[in-house]
Amino acid sequence: MPETTASRPNVVFLLADNLGYGDVGCYGAGELRGMPTPNIDALAAESVQLNQFLVESACTPSRSACLTGRLSIRSGLSVCVAPGDSGGLSSDEYTLGNLFKDAGYSTRYYGKWHLGERAETEPQFFGFDQWRFGFYGSSDGSMNGDNFSRYHAPQSLQESATVVLREASEPGSPSVAGRPYDVEVRKNIDNLMVDDLLEYIDDQSSSTTPFFAFVGLTRPHFPNNPSDGFKGASRIGGYGDCVMELDWNVGRVVTAIRDAGIEGNTILVFASDNGPTVTATVLDELHVASAGPWRGELGEPWEGSIRTVAMVRWPGVIPTAEVSGMVSIMDFLPTFATILGLELPSDRPIDGVDQLDYLRGHQPESNRDSLITFIGDRLAAVRWNQWRLYTAEYTRSSTNPEVGGWMGFVNQPHTHPLAFNIEADPHEERNRFNENAWLMRPYAEVIGEYLATVKDHPNPPAPNFIDFPT
Amino acid sequence: MPETTASRPNVVFLLADNLGYGDVGCYGAGELRGMPTPNIDALAAESVQLNQFLVESACTPSRSACLTGRLSIRSGLSVCVAPGDSGGLSSDEYTLGNLFKDAGYSTRYYGKWHLGERAETEPQFFGFDQWRFGFYGSSDGSMNGDNFSRYHAPQSLQESATVVLREASEPGSPSVAGRPYDVEVRKNIDNLMVDDLLEYIDDQSSSTTPFFAFVGLTRPHFPNNPSDGFKGASRIGGYGDCVMELDWNVGRVVTAIRDAGIEGNTILVFASDNGPTVTATVLDELHVASAGPWRGELGEPWEGSIRTVAMVRWPGVIPTAEVSGMVSIMDFLPTFATILGLELPSDRPIDGVDQLDYLRGHQPESNRDSLITFIGDRLAAVRWNQWRLYTAEYTRSSTNPEVGGWMGFVNQPHTHPLAFNIEADPHEERNRFNENAWLMRPYAEVIGEYLATVKDHPNPPAPNFIDFPT
């Protein structure tokens, strides 16, 4: 990429679902945990590996933040969209899809959406030419059929909430429903999705139009029923099998880009949307994901929920390295805007920051030194430099360790925040606020900056945990 | 090294004190935790990095196991030697020092011993020509002077238990006491030790006699009072400063070996003796070590206590790699015996196994699939393949989280062991014995094999936690 001129590289953005910081080889796990990930590790060795990639704490919020470059609360999507909910991505939002479309790209969205279930919230209304192997919700929906019959759900629910695969081949047109996304289809959906992606990569390699593919892979979100070829591949059961299947699919994409002869002009991103599910037991199998050295899991305010895996490969432009500065999932939008030489809309707060020079090694420090974390609609935590500051004490129930997440806040907000030094105390076990009361000032400033933007640009109504039928 | 002939490489064995799995860069920490370790990371990139290096749970036991290739309980050293204790390494033991001396090496022991406080337990009675910058106990003893006056200790104790540096320049002769090892000397002891080591390396490089240097570095054991040059070097206080000072000294040794022109014929080992101290607060500063993804800390039976950092560099013989099979600190003795072409004594159980072919990449699997862990004199846990099997429930006190270690066993041994799958459940939170009662058989077999050796070779009397004066 020339120093001053925008370029138009192809971009393949692979987003894994709930992959933990402590799951893959290049982050210290993989083979060591009985599930080798040679393809992801090899990709990392050719990429800038982000060792402090920060996200939102669950699927819908983090995907909203990724696509819009904004805190999900600004889009009314800080709570996961549940089957039958009426909410979703607003037509006012400007997404990665819009950005690449404005740059003249061929654009495709693959797989999981989880940003609304109405036609007008679908990807093809946000700059994506096509949506393929799509489904509205999350992969746990693939179990609905089995669960509904097991638990005698009302017939109306069985009909309305069966997740179906969708296809949209016309930009701006609603999708068409296809076959149900049940546990059988779930076994192979990533493989089918990647088969199709490989054809797209091959087709586009001979085109003068660059392409952008955003791929919502479904692994290793539960249920962990791998395809037949990966059953028993790992030493730790279904979860490990599915991580290995994910790794295999990443390898297929890497190979396809190389075989198509476009490796030098293609940015390949591999990232996870949020931390792992650790405590769930699904389909009678223990979930065995790990957040590595960090505390907590998906849905919680702890670091293990919001720090996960990410790497960016751009041969000849981004040097291979491991970097440890803060990079948010919201930073992709402004970074790609810089690469493409496009301006982002100025009529809304954009929380992401351009990280191109940091990723390229042109500056030693990340352009980010703070981050706000919402859990549901609650401003739960503030990150400022190495400090994680919590607005309220948070815990798991002592009688039922599965009660955490949105239900985990003890109903006694502290006047002062709790303060954990994430470098000194990676497992966040020692509140150091008492000796560091000066943290009140940066804490207030980070929140204050956010509140000032909300004053000018009020958030939509806070999302409800239950979207009551009207 | 030829395929069939023994060789006589120089060996420098650097043993750090209480360095955690989650502390250095090549194990996923370092800069990410505010304490860059560029020299250790660079060494790892030229070494085989052991990602499953298993030790005993505290200083004395692990050092005994390292030097003798045997479980420390066989040597009566499964409990740390306390100041004034009468016990120590028995003259019957055969150590790494004896092995290299038998091979005709020049041999030196540097620094921390912690294997006895009587003349006949000193390193120069176990094959080491010299003991330099030596001290009997542990580095916390450097605080005795301050603590004794602060807490009004009896005068007799102040005189008897002040730790002093010792020098022994004649093999088989007792050491001579030097200046007190107090907190001021403690600041620079590693630097002085390495200064002297560098001279030794340089001197030996022109000799036809190979050399073996075992270096008991003192960092990052508390107290974490770095030398003046490293005060404030890290972002996380004294602990980080001292990890960085340790890293700097590792770099100095690497450079000296290269500058002496002996890199190609020198094995360089860098390892830690056991997991980190996490909960201690020393000199009013929080200890901020980390065991990474593993549970627990020094002195406990959990994985975080007994899995730590190790790497072995031998250019042209051991390929650079990360390996994840089990390697015990006891395995060094038989591995070096193979390298040197020497037989070990056959009149005692040797628990270590030869790992040379594994380290050289000549076989895919480690030669070890089990390990017994003692905590104090209690057989606390059995490792068998990926399972960690505990003889008793173990916990920290709920009212005082600093009550753990030897005091942490709940007084209700289980009839069946607790069983944790260390690959699937790295933080050891889910006992899976109930679904895997078959584990009773390998559990019994591993213990049975040990008991059979004890029948033929009884252990010395179990060490006491308190060695009452007689």
XYZ file of C-alpha atoms in Angstrom, chain B residues 18 53 56 65 119 143 145 189 196 199 224 237 273-274 281 288 306 330 345 354 357 367 429 435 441 447-448 459:
28
model
C 9.103 -19.201 41.592
C 7.130 -28.861 32.215
C 7.341 -30.349 42.561
C 14.026 -33.714 42.395
C 28.576 -28.455 55.764
C 14.466 -10.090 55.226
C 17.376 -8.845 59.775
C 22.995 -10.940 44.071
C 31.059 -14.226 37.893
C 33.977 -14.859 33.607
C 11.084 -8.089 45.028
C 5.782 -2.802 40.392
C 11.678 -24.501 40.034
C 7.939 -24.269 40.695
C 1.962 -9.556 50.162
C 1.475 -10.125 41.122
C 3.582 -27.730 39.368
C 13.354 -35.194 37.312
C 23.318 -45.827 39.911
C 15.355 -40.109 29.453
C 14.773 -38.439 21.692
C 8.426 -40.851 27.418
C -13.084 -26.816 38.334
C -18.585 -40.526 34.956
C -7.510 -48.558 37.798
C 0.416 -45.420 43.030
C 1.056 -49.168 43.107
C 11.963 -43.708 52.141
